[in-house]
Amino acid sequence: MSSTCDILSDLPNNVIENILIHLPLRDAVKTSVLSKKWRHNWVTLPHLAFDDTFLNKPPRELMLTIYQVLLLHQGPILKFTLSVPGLGMIFRVSPFASRADGCLRLPEIFFACLQLRHLHLRYCLFDPLPTFEGFDYLISIEFQNVAFTRNISFISKCPLLERLTLKGCTNNGNLDIDAPKLKLLYIHGSWNTICFRKTPLLASVTVRGELKYTETPGKIGVFRSLPVIESLAVEYHFWQILAAGNVPDRLPANLKYLRTLELPALRFEFLSEIPCALCLIRSSPNLQKLRLADFYTESTADDVKTVDEFLESQDFSDISLNKLREVDMRINDGLKPEMEFVKLLLVKSPVLETMHIRQCDGDFTMDIGS
């Protein structure tokens, strides 16, 4: 036994640290009994995970364990995970958090963690004090089912933010995006407005869910704030706003970096939307992947005829899709405007490799390949 202890005691510090990092936190703490050298090694662990390995602890005992670990810990905590089934029971007795309207409210001390670099929150209330000055070192945010009590302005107080993901968030007001380092934006939820103020590096944008307005004024002019956009996917509400008002034949400046365009809510039989789609296609000379879907709504024969006449009057000589390789279309009834769009893409895409067309009800599919 003594020889085993000697071997463990003589291990280099980097080896000990590597062993501890790969152990569940409960087991890492237990290594303190191995030898004097191991007694305090766990207290500098950069990652702390209270997960389902703590499931068998009674709520009060688990609360005390978390408290003791945090008191004894030394050095930076680069990643803190608290994911235990039945967590709500714990927070009813927790001095570190409270509930508001059935939603877990983050404690004020959370907003003092100014060294945070990655922040993932689920099922809680994000309600910083008005004096909160942001997270200066934050690189990524992922909020899922997080409730907000006021407009989301703290993003502008995270100057290094590169990735922002908001899924299923509620009580949403206005979303101000002032993030000079932001590269990826994914939004799925309900918002009054989304305003792109300073996003010179934003390359990937996905907007799903409900939206009442974009920036005002702006609409199609929102792309002035997205000079290096590479991937764009917008669903029904955002698309309706872009298509509203006077849409030019093409944007003032081409979206020369745009490689992937997804419009899963385009209604081919409505004249209010076709010009916006053509504007984006005209303005994307380097497009490689295009996904379109006819969002089903009831239309009349007059609606379809109006779009037919509009398409027949267009001069498409200024459309060049010399890099388009893949098209995926979902159509409803094979109406003439839908087929005219198919013909246009075939004619203007000399290097097209794959075109996949399918009917919404699944009764018809067609693949055109090189």
Tab-separated table of C-alpha atoms in Angstrom:
chain	number	residue	atom	x	y	z
A	1	MET	CA	0.000	0.000	0.000
A	2	SER	CA	2.809	2.380	0.877
A	3	SER	CA	4.524	1.791	-2.460
A	4	THR	CA	1.259	2.601	-4.241
A	5	CYS	CA	0.948	5.829	-2.270
A	6	ASP	CA	4.532	6.717	-3.134
A	7	ILE	CA	3.842	6.194	-6.840
A	8	LEU	CA	0.778	8.418	-6.648
A	9	SER	CA	2.645	11.075	-4.698
A	10	ASP	CA	5.471	11.160	-7.214
A	11	LEU	CA	3.277	11.795	-10.239
A	12	PRO	CA	4.022	15.105	-12.001
A	13	ASN	CA	1.549	17.899	-11.325
A	14	ASN	CA	0.382	18.054	-14.938
A	15	VAL	CA	-0.431	14.320	-14.877
A	16	ILE	CA	-2.388	14.720	-11.641
A	17	GLU	CA	-4.317	17.645	-13.107
A	18	ASN	CA	-5.128	15.656	-16.238
A	19	ILE	CA	-6.426	12.762	-14.143
A	20	LEU	CA	-8.623	15.035	-12.047
A	21	ILE	CA	-10.099	16.808	-15.067
A	22	HIS	CA	-11.332	13.488	-16.457
A	23	LEU	CA	-12.942	12.367	-13.210
A	24	PRO	CA	-16.482	13.241	-12.095
A	25	LEU	CA	-16.284	16.052	-9.549
A	26	ARG	CA	-17.397	13.755	-6.690
A	27	ASP	CA	-14.507	11.374	-7.389
A	28	ALA	CA	-12.030	14.195	-7.907
A	29	VAL	CA	-12.780	15.532	-4.416
A	30	LYS	CA	-12.344	12.039	-2.924
A	31	THR	CA	-8.740	11.890	-4.210
A	32	SER	CA	-7.807	14.240	-1.368
A	33	VAL	CA	-7.418	11.158	0.886
A	34	LEU	CA	-4.823	9.469	-1.339
A	35	SER	CA	-1.827	11.370	-0.003
A	36	LYS	CA	-0.736	14.756	1.305
A	37	LYS	CA	0.276	15.806	-2.200
A	38	TRP	CA	-3.186	15.022	-3.522
A	39	ARG	CA	-5.047	16.640	-0.640
A	40	HIS	CA	-5.491	20.060	-2.216
A	41	ASN	CA	-5.073	19.327	-5.925
A	42	TRP	CA	-8.785	19.276	-6.685
A	43	VAL	CA	-9.331	22.807	-5.345
A	44	THR	CA	-7.750	24.333	-8.463
A	45	LEU	CA	-9.887	22.449	-10.995
A	46	PRO	CA	-10.896	24.894	-13.753
A	47	HIS	CA	-14.113	22.970	-14.549
A	48	LEU	CA	-16.773	22.229	-11.930
A	49	ALA	CA	-19.739	20.057	-12.926
A	50	PHE	CA	-22.596	19.328	-10.530
A	51	ASP	CA	-24.561	16.874	-12.659
A	52	ASP	CA	-26.579	13.683	-12.285
A	53	THR	CA	-23.699	12.037	-10.385
A	54	PHE	CA	-25.062	14.066	-7.437
A	55	LEU	CA	-28.617	12.832	-8.026
A	56	ASN	CA	-28.797	10.676	-4.884
A	57	LYS	CA	-27.962	13.524	-2.519
A	58	PRO	CA	-30.885	15.100	-0.649
A	59	PRO	CA	-31.516	18.683	-1.809
A	60	ARG	CA	-30.205	20.340	1.356
A	61	GLU	CA	-27.082	18.171	1.366
A	62	LEU	CA	-26.428	18.959	-2.292
A	63	MET	CA	-26.840	22.656	-1.582
A	64	LEU	CA	-24.296	22.402	1.237
A	65	THR	CA	-21.881	20.464	-0.986
A	66	ILE	CA	-21.988	23.130	-3.695
A	67	TYR	CA	-21.450	25.813	-1.084
A	68	GLN	CA	-18.440	24.001	0.441
A	69	VAL	CA	-16.817	23.304	-2.932
A	70	LEU	CA	-17.093	26.954	-3.948
A	71	LEU	CA	-15.689	28.101	-0.592
A	72	LEU	CA	-12.662	25.796	-0.830
A	73	HIS	CA	-11.977	26.338	-4.519
A	74	GLN	CA	-8.915	28.371	-5.473
A	75	GLY	CA	-8.070	29.985	-8.787
A	76	PRO	CA	-10.235	30.646	-11.864
A	77	ILE	CA	-13.346	28.644	-12.734
A	78	LEU	CA	-13.450	28.479	-16.523
A	79	LYS	CA	-16.595	26.354	-16.717
A	80	PHE	CA	-19.343	25.834	-14.139
A	81	THR	CA	-22.148	23.351	-14.839
A	82	LEU	CA	-25.189	22.901	-12.614
A	83	SER	CA	-27.522	20.334	-14.170
A	84	VAL	CA	-29.270	18.100	-11.650
A	85	PRO	CA	-32.778	16.651	-12.149
A	86	GLY	CA	-35.154	18.145	-9.598
A	87	LEU	CA	-33.104	21.311	-9.414
A	88	GLY	CA	-36.201	23.367	-8.615
A	89	MET	CA	-36.451	21.686	-5.205
A	90	ILE	CA	-32.959	22.877	-4.388
A	91	PHE	CA	-33.556	26.472	-5.265
A	92	ARG	CA	-36.564	26.748	-3.002
A	93	VAL	CA	-34.129	26.573	-0.112
A	94	SER	CA	-31.181	28.209	-1.872
A	95	PRO	CA	-29.889	31.584	-0.684
A	96	PHE	CA	-28.240	32.038	-4.080
A	97	ALA	CA	-31.332	32.095	-6.258
A	98	SER	CA	-35.031	32.858	-6.103
A	99	ARG	CA	-38.125	32.422	-8.220
A	100	ALA	CA	-40.274	34.990	-9.947
A	101	ASP	CA	-43.545	33.966	-11.614
A	102	GLY	CA	-42.461	30.333	-11.497
A	103	CYS	CA	-39.167	31.107	-13.206
A	104	LEU	CA	-35.772	30.747	-11.602
A	105	ARG	CA	-34.295	34.193	-10.968
A	106	LEU	CA	-30.541	34.474	-11.195
A	107	PRO	CA	-28.914	35.873	-8.046
A	108	GLU	CA	-27.333	39.316	-8.156
A	109	ILE	CA	-23.937	37.782	-7.430
A	110	PHE	CA	-24.123	35.992	-10.800
A	111	PHE	CA	-23.750	39.328	-12.576
A	112	ALA	CA	-20.504	39.910	-10.698
A	113	CYS	CA	-18.836	37.000	-12.554
A	114	LEU	CA	-17.078	39.400	-14.882
A	115	GLN	CA	-14.517	36.883	-16.170
A	116	LEU	CA	-17.148	34.700	-17.876
A	117	ARG	CA	-16.258	33.651	-21.424
A	118	HIS	CA	-19.070	31.215	-22.265
A	119	LEU	CA	-22.596	31.560	-20.874
A	120	HIS	CA	-25.275	28.879	-21.355
A	121	LEU	CA	-28.566	29.369	-19.480
A	122	ARG	CA	-31.831	27.427	-19.555
A	123	TYR	CA	-35.220	27.933	-17.935
A	124	CYS	CA	-34.460	30.993	-15.833
A	125	LEU	CA	-35.126	34.711	-15.575
A	126	PHE	CA	-32.374	37.008	-16.855
A	127	ASP	CA	-32.925	40.309	-15.084
A	128	PRO	CA	-29.720	42.284	-14.471
A	129	LEU	CA	-29.832	45.516	-12.542
A	130	PRO	CA	-29.876	48.718	-14.638
A	131	THR	CA	-26.352	49.397	-13.362
A	132	PHE	CA	-25.032	46.137	-14.862
A	133	GLU	CA	-22.089	46.981	-17.117
A	134	GLY	CA	-21.868	43.712	-19.027
A	135	PHE	CA	-19.405	40.862	-19.407
A	136	ASP	CA	-16.233	42.233	-20.962
A	137	TYR	CA	-14.744	38.805	-21.757
A	138	LEU	CA	-17.837	36.922	-22.918
A	139	ILE	CA	-17.359	35.121	-26.266
A	140	SER	CA	-20.537	33.042	-26.592
A	141	ILE	CA	-24.098	33.205	-25.280
A	142	GLU	CA	-26.674	30.428	-25.542
A	143	PHE	CA	-30.031	31.087	-23.885
A	144	GLN	CA	-32.801	28.509	-24.106
A	145	ASN	CA	-36.245	29.203	-22.643
A	146	VAL	CA	-34.895	32.198	-20.767
A	147	ALA	CA	-37.292	34.972	-19.773
A	148	PHE	CA	-36.394	38.658	-19.967
A	149	THR	CA	-38.110	41.477	-18.125
A	150	ARG	CA	-36.904	44.334	-20.281
A	151	ASN	CA	-35.364	45.095	-23.659
A	152	ILE	CA	-32.188	43.173	-24.394
A	153	SER	CA	-29.520	45.854	-24.341
A	154	PHE	CA	-26.799	44.031	-22.400
A	155	ILE	CA	-25.421	42.562	-25.662
A	156	SER	CA	-23.823	45.909	-26.443
A	157	LYS	CA	-21.989	45.544	-23.124
A	158	CYS	CA	-20.243	42.354	-24.269
A	159	PRO	CA	-17.621	43.762	-26.671
A	160	LEU	CA	-15.935	40.396	-27.440
A	161	LEU	CA	-19.149	38.452	-28.145
A	162	GLU	CA	-18.802	36.182	-31.206
A	163	ARG	CA	-21.776	33.795	-30.967
A	164	LEU	CA	-25.332	34.602	-29.843
A	165	THR	CA	-28.042	31.926	-29.692
A	166	LEU	CA	-31.537	32.634	-28.335
A	167	LYS	CA	-34.014	29.726	-28.444
A	168	GLY	CA	-37.553	29.812	-27.138
A	169	CYS	CA	-36.968	32.916	-25.043
A	170	THR	CA	-40.038	34.708	-23.672
A	171	ASN	CA	-41.248	38.094	-22.453
A	172	ASN	CA	-39.284	39.540	-25.313
A	173	GLY	CA	-39.220	43.213	-26.206
A	174	ASN	CA	-36.681	44.813	-28.480
A	175	LEU	CA	-33.452	43.068	-29.412
A	176	ASP	CA	-30.617	45.515	-29.993
A	177	ILE	CA	-27.579	43.885	-31.574
A	178	ASP	CA	-24.560	46.121	-31.174
A	179	ALA	CA	-21.707	43.611	-31.248
A	180	PRO	CA	-18.662	44.475	-33.359
A	181	LYS	CA	-17.119	40.983	-32.953
A	182	LEU	CA	-20.315	38.957	-33.500
A	183	LYS	CA	-19.985	36.241	-36.165
A	184	LEU	CA	-23.014	33.991	-35.600
A	185	LEU	CA	-26.594	34.869	-34.676
A	186	TYR	CA	-29.352	32.281	-34.173
A	187	ILE	CA	-32.761	33.487	-32.988
A	188	HIS	CA	-35.853	31.362	-32.462
A	189	GLY	CA	-38.523	33.057	-30.429
A	190	SER	CA	-40.865	36.023	-30.270
A	191	TRP	CA	-39.585	39.600	-30.508
A	192	ASN	CA	-41.052	43.024	-31.131
A	193	THR	CA	-38.045	44.290	-33.055
A	194	ILE	CA	-34.575	43.226	-34.053
A	195	CYS	CA	-32.145	46.027	-34.722
A	196	PHE	CA	-28.721	45.392	-36.256
A	197	ARG	CA	-26.665	48.393	-35.221
A	198	LYS	CA	-22.992	47.488	-35.397
A	199	THR	CA	-22.346	43.997	-36.782
A	200	PRO	CA	-19.479	44.328	-39.295
A	201	LEU	CA	-18.283	40.709	-38.845
A	202	LEU	CA	-21.650	38.929	-38.690
A	203	ALA	CA	-21.383	36.003	-41.132
A	204	SER	CA	-24.243	33.643	-40.207
A	205	VAL	CA	-27.807	34.799	-39.437
A	206	THR	CA	-30.805	32.577	-38.705
A	207	VAL	CA	-34.095	34.173	-37.634
A	208	ARG	CA	-37.085	31.950	-36.834
A	209	GLY	CA	-40.270	32.562	-34.893
A	210	GLU	CA	-42.401	35.678	-34.477
A	211	LEU	CA	-41.236	39.187	-35.224
A	212	LYS	CA	-43.243	42.399	-35.521
A	213	TYR	CA	-40.671	44.788	-36.967
A	214	THR	CA	-37.054	45.024	-37.962
A	215	GLU	CA	-35.047	48.178	-37.539
A	216	THR	CA	-36.973	51.367	-38.258
A	217	PRO	CA	-36.459	52.695	-40.820
A	218	GLY	CA	-34.816	49.947	-42.826
A	219	LYS	CA	-36.515	46.736	-43.857
A	220	ILE	CA	-34.504	45.554	-46.867
A	221	GLY	CA	-31.872	48.129	-45.870
A	222	VAL	CA	-30.997	45.902	-42.923
A	223	PHE	CA	-28.310	44.376	-45.157
A	224	ARG	CA	-26.243	47.542	-44.856
A	225	SER	CA	-25.406	46.251	-41.386
A	226	LEU	CA	-24.410	42.812	-42.723
A	227	PRO	CA	-21.522	43.530	-45.116
A	228	VAL	CA	-19.851	40.095	-44.799
A	229	ILE	CA	-22.921	37.862	-44.454
A	230	GLU	CA	-22.178	34.297	-45.655
A	231	SER	CA	-25.270	32.348	-44.574
A	232	LEU	CA	-28.798	33.735	-44.238
A	233	ALA	CA	-31.948	31.850	-43.192
A	234	VAL	CA	-35.145	33.767	-42.438
A	235	GLU	CA	-38.618	32.425	-41.721
A	236	TYR	CA	-42.077	33.825	-42.219
A	237	HIS	CA	-42.296	36.916	-39.983
A	238	PHE	CA	-38.840	38.312	-40.708
A	239	TRP	CA	-39.349	37.594	-44.398
A	240	GLN	CA	-42.689	39.435	-44.433
A	241	ILE	CA	-41.015	42.512	-42.999
A	242	LEU	CA	-38.148	42.411	-45.487
A	243	ALA	CA	-40.610	42.100	-48.363
A	244	ALA	CA	-42.780	45.017	-47.193
A	245	GLY	CA	-42.517	48.453	-48.749
A	246	ASN	CA	-40.551	49.474	-51.808
A	247	VAL	CA	-38.020	46.795	-52.698
A	248	PRO	CA	-35.318	47.700	-55.252
A	249	ASP	CA	-34.292	45.416	-58.114
A	250	ARG	CA	-31.013	44.852	-56.310
A	251	LEU	CA	-29.301	46.051	-53.155
A	252	PRO	CA	-27.037	49.127	-53.300
A	253	ALA	CA	-24.083	46.818	-52.595
A	254	ASN	CA	-23.870	43.151	-53.550
A	255	LEU	CA	-23.824	40.495	-50.852
A	256	LYS	CA	-20.575	39.249	-52.304
A	257	TYR	CA	-19.814	36.856	-49.434
A	258	LEU	CA	-23.257	35.220	-49.288
A	259	ARG	CA	-22.913	31.494	-50.019
A	260	THR	CA	-26.123	30.018	-48.546
A	261	LEU	CA	-29.611	31.535	-48.717
A	262	GLU	CA	-32.668	29.909	-47.128
A	263	LEU	CA	-36.152	31.355	-47.591
A	264	PRO	CA	-38.515	28.748	-46.129
A	265	ALA	CA	-41.491	31.127	-46.128
A	266	LEU	CA	-41.568	32.465	-49.680
A	267	ARG	CA	-45.077	32.601	-51.176
A	268	PHE	CA	-44.614	32.377	-54.943
A	269	GLU	CA	-48.207	33.357	-55.660
A	270	PHE	CA	-48.048	36.781	-53.961
A	271	LEU	CA	-46.561	39.758	-55.760
A	272	SER	CA	-45.528	41.416	-52.491
A	273	GLU	CA	-42.823	38.784	-51.937
A	274	ILE	CA	-41.377	37.809	-55.318
A	275	PRO	CA	-39.514	41.138	-55.850
A	276	CYS	CA	-37.719	40.721	-52.518
A	277	ALA	CA	-36.583	37.205	-53.423
A	278	LEU	CA	-35.354	38.398	-56.819
A	279	CYS	CA	-33.579	41.333	-55.177
A	280	LEU	CA	-31.617	39.027	-52.876
A	281	ILE	CA	-30.812	36.588	-55.689
A	282	ARG	CA	-29.662	39.392	-57.996
A	283	SER	CA	-27.491	40.784	-55.221
A	284	SER	CA	-25.787	37.459	-54.421
A	285	PRO	CA	-23.403	36.705	-57.305
A	286	ASN	CA	-21.429	34.098	-55.333
A	287	LEU	CA	-24.392	32.093	-54.072
A	288	GLN	CA	-23.697	28.347	-53.874
A	289	LYS	CA	-26.738	26.910	-52.061
A	290	LEU	CA	-30.340	28.086	-52.358
A	291	ARG	CA	-33.275	26.677	-50.405
A	292	LEU	CA	-36.791	27.918	-51.102
A	293	ALA	CA	-40.123	26.776	-49.709
A	294	ASP	CA	-43.597	27.928	-50.654
A	295	PHE	CA	-45.313	28.888	-47.408
A	296	TYR	CA	-48.889	27.751	-47.905
A	297	THR	CA	-51.614	30.360	-47.691
A	298	GLU	CA	-54.825	30.610	-49.659
A	299	SER	CA	-54.504	32.566	-52.884
A	300	THR	CA	-56.811	33.425	-55.751
A	301	ALA	CA	-56.456	32.991	-59.488
A	302	ASP	CA	-55.997	36.753	-59.729
A	303	ASP	CA	-53.058	36.590	-57.291
A	304	VAL	CA	-51.342	33.983	-59.438
A	305	LYS	CA	-52.088	35.868	-62.660
A	306	THR	CA	-50.578	39.068	-61.236
A	307	VAL	CA	-47.336	37.269	-60.391
A	308	ASP	CA	-47.270	35.641	-63.854
A	309	GLU	CA	-47.561	39.020	-65.523
A	310	PHE	CA	-44.859	40.468	-63.288
A	311	LEU	CA	-42.408	37.669	-64.089
A	312	GLU	CA	-43.123	37.927	-67.814
A	313	SER	CA	-42.331	41.650	-67.703
A	314	GLN	CA	-38.962	41.163	-66.013
A	315	ASP	CA	-35.594	41.390	-67.708
A	316	PHE	CA	-33.468	38.753	-66.026
A	317	SER	CA	-30.326	39.499	-68.028
A	318	ASP	CA	-28.733	41.010	-64.921
A	319	ILE	CA	-29.087	37.797	-62.900
A	320	SER	CA	-25.933	35.712	-62.819
A	321	LEU	CA	-25.661	32.604	-60.655
A	322	ASN	CA	-22.367	31.307	-61.951
A	323	LYS	CA	-21.472	29.601	-58.667
A	324	LEU	CA	-24.827	28.122	-57.693
A	325	ARG	CA	-24.410	24.358	-57.248
A	326	GLU	CA	-27.344	23.218	-55.141
A	327	VAL	CA	-31.047	24.126	-55.128
A	328	ASP	CA	-33.678	22.689	-52.809
A	329	MET	CA	-37.278	23.758	-53.449
A	330	ARG	CA	-40.513	22.809	-51.739
A	331	ILE	CA	-43.585	23.712	-53.766
A	332	ASN	CA	-47.327	23.494	-53.174
A	333	ASP	CA	-49.355	22.903	-56.315
A	334	GLY	CA	-46.836	23.352	-59.106
A	335	LEU	CA	-48.317	26.730	-59.979
A	336	LYS	CA	-46.908	28.618	-62.924
A	337	PRO	CA	-44.918	31.107	-60.765
A	338	GLU	CA	-43.197	28.186	-59.036
A	339	MET	CA	-42.302	26.570	-62.349
A	340	GLU	CA	-41.097	29.881	-63.762
A	341	PHE	CA	-38.731	30.157	-60.817
A	342	VAL	CA	-37.422	26.667	-61.526
A	343	LYS	CA	-36.802	27.591	-65.175
A	344	LEU	CA	-35.055	30.809	-64.173
A	345	LEU	CA	-32.673	29.000	-61.840
A	346	LEU	CA	-31.896	26.340	-64.440
A	347	VAL	CA	-31.113	28.912	-67.118
A	348	LYS	CA	-28.982	31.154	-64.908
A	349	SER	CA	-26.944	28.464	-63.116
A	350	PRO	CA	-24.334	26.986	-65.505
A	351	VAL	CA	-22.546	24.916	-62.831
A	352	LEU	CA	-25.679	23.663	-61.065
A	353	GLU	CA	-25.070	20.131	-59.804
A	354	THR	CA	-28.267	19.264	-57.935
A	355	MET	CA	-31.835	20.547	-57.948
A	356	HIS	CA	-34.226	18.820	-55.587
A	357	ILE	CA	-37.903	19.712	-55.951
A	358	ARG	CA	-40.592	18.229	-53.752
A	359	GLN	CA	-44.243	18.888	-53.174
A	360	CYS	CA	-45.306	19.842	-49.661
A	361	ASP	CA	-47.648	16.857	-49.354
A	362	GLY	CA	-44.874	14.510	-50.456
A	363	ASP	CA	-46.711	13.275	-53.573
A	364	PHE	CA	-44.115	14.586	-55.990
A	365	THR	CA	-40.328	14.821	-55.973
A	366	MET	CA	-37.890	15.568	-58.747
A	367	ASP	CA	-34.103	15.524	-58.736
A	368	ILE	CA	-32.044	17.119	-61.451
A	369	GLY	CA	-28.366	16.268	-61.223
A	370	SER	CA	-25.320	16.739	-63.367
